[in-house]
C-alpha angles and dihedrals in degrees: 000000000000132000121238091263115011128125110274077219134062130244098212142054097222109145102250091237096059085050092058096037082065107045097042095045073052100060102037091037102059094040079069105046085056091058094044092053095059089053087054089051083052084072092075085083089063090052089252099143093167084053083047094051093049101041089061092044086055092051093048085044090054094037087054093050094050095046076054107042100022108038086159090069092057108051094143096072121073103217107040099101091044083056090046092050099047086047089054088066106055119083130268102257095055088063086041100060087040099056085047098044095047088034085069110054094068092061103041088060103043115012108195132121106270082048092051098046110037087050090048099063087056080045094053096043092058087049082059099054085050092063090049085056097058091059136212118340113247124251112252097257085058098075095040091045092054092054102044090054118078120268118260096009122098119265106283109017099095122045111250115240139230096213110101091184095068114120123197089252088058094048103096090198088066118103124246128188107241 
């Protein structure tokens, strides 16, 4: 469903199924993680603070991806759909470094394995969004084409050659400082 206001299309070229797989693995995993964190808070009782510590860090790190990826879930707050759209403009790769850096703390401070799960899937989804960053895979001409055309000139412009020998310092179509 579109927004009031938004491009009928769209500006990238992201599969819609990786979209989704992030934000999905977003929302579910970080609902997790919240839980999880609350069973690492549960340590305290064990006299584990560093558990204590990390399992609240996880909770604040899932309760911040969900406020992103799932503003519906957080109706109660103001300001959370104003977050999640300005979030919505930045590129992929800004979401991408914030769910893994607050995805390592946690970790770092208690490493077991509801520590390590529930803040890997935060992890994992901003491995996702890196993939998105890194856009859509070329088709296989694209590569060929690029090589067979001379460096520095736009495709086409200059006839691609069949010898494979040829340097840049052989292409006379290369440009040389005088």
């Amino acid at each position: 469903m579109q927004k009031p206001g938004q491009d009928p299309v769209a500006k990238d070229d992201v599969p819609w199924w990786m979209k989704y797989a992030g934000r999905g693995l977003g929302t579910v995993g970080s609902i997790i993680a919240i839980f999880l964190g609350a069973w690492n808070c549960a340590s305290i009782l064990f006299g584990h603070i560093d558990c204590l510590i990390s399992g609240m860090w996880q909770m604040i790190a899932g309760f911040l991806v969900v406020m992103i990826e799932a503003p519906c879930c957080c109706l109660f707050i103001d300001f959370v759909q104003n977050l999640s759209d300005w979030v919505e403009k930045k590129p992929y790769w800004n979401r991408a470094a914030a769910y893994c850096l607050i995805a390592l703390p946690a970790v770092f401070l208690c490493p077991g394995m509801s520590s390590i799960f529930g803040s890997g899937l935060i992890f994992t989804t901003g491995i996702i969004y890196g993939l998105m960053s890194l856009g859509k895979k070329g088709s296989r001409p694209d590569p060929a084409g690029m090589t067979s055309s001379g460096v520095g000139s736009p495709q086409g412009t200059v006839p691609p050659t069949t010898d494979h020998h040829t340097t840049l310092m052989e292409d006379p179509d290369v440009w040389r400082p005088t």
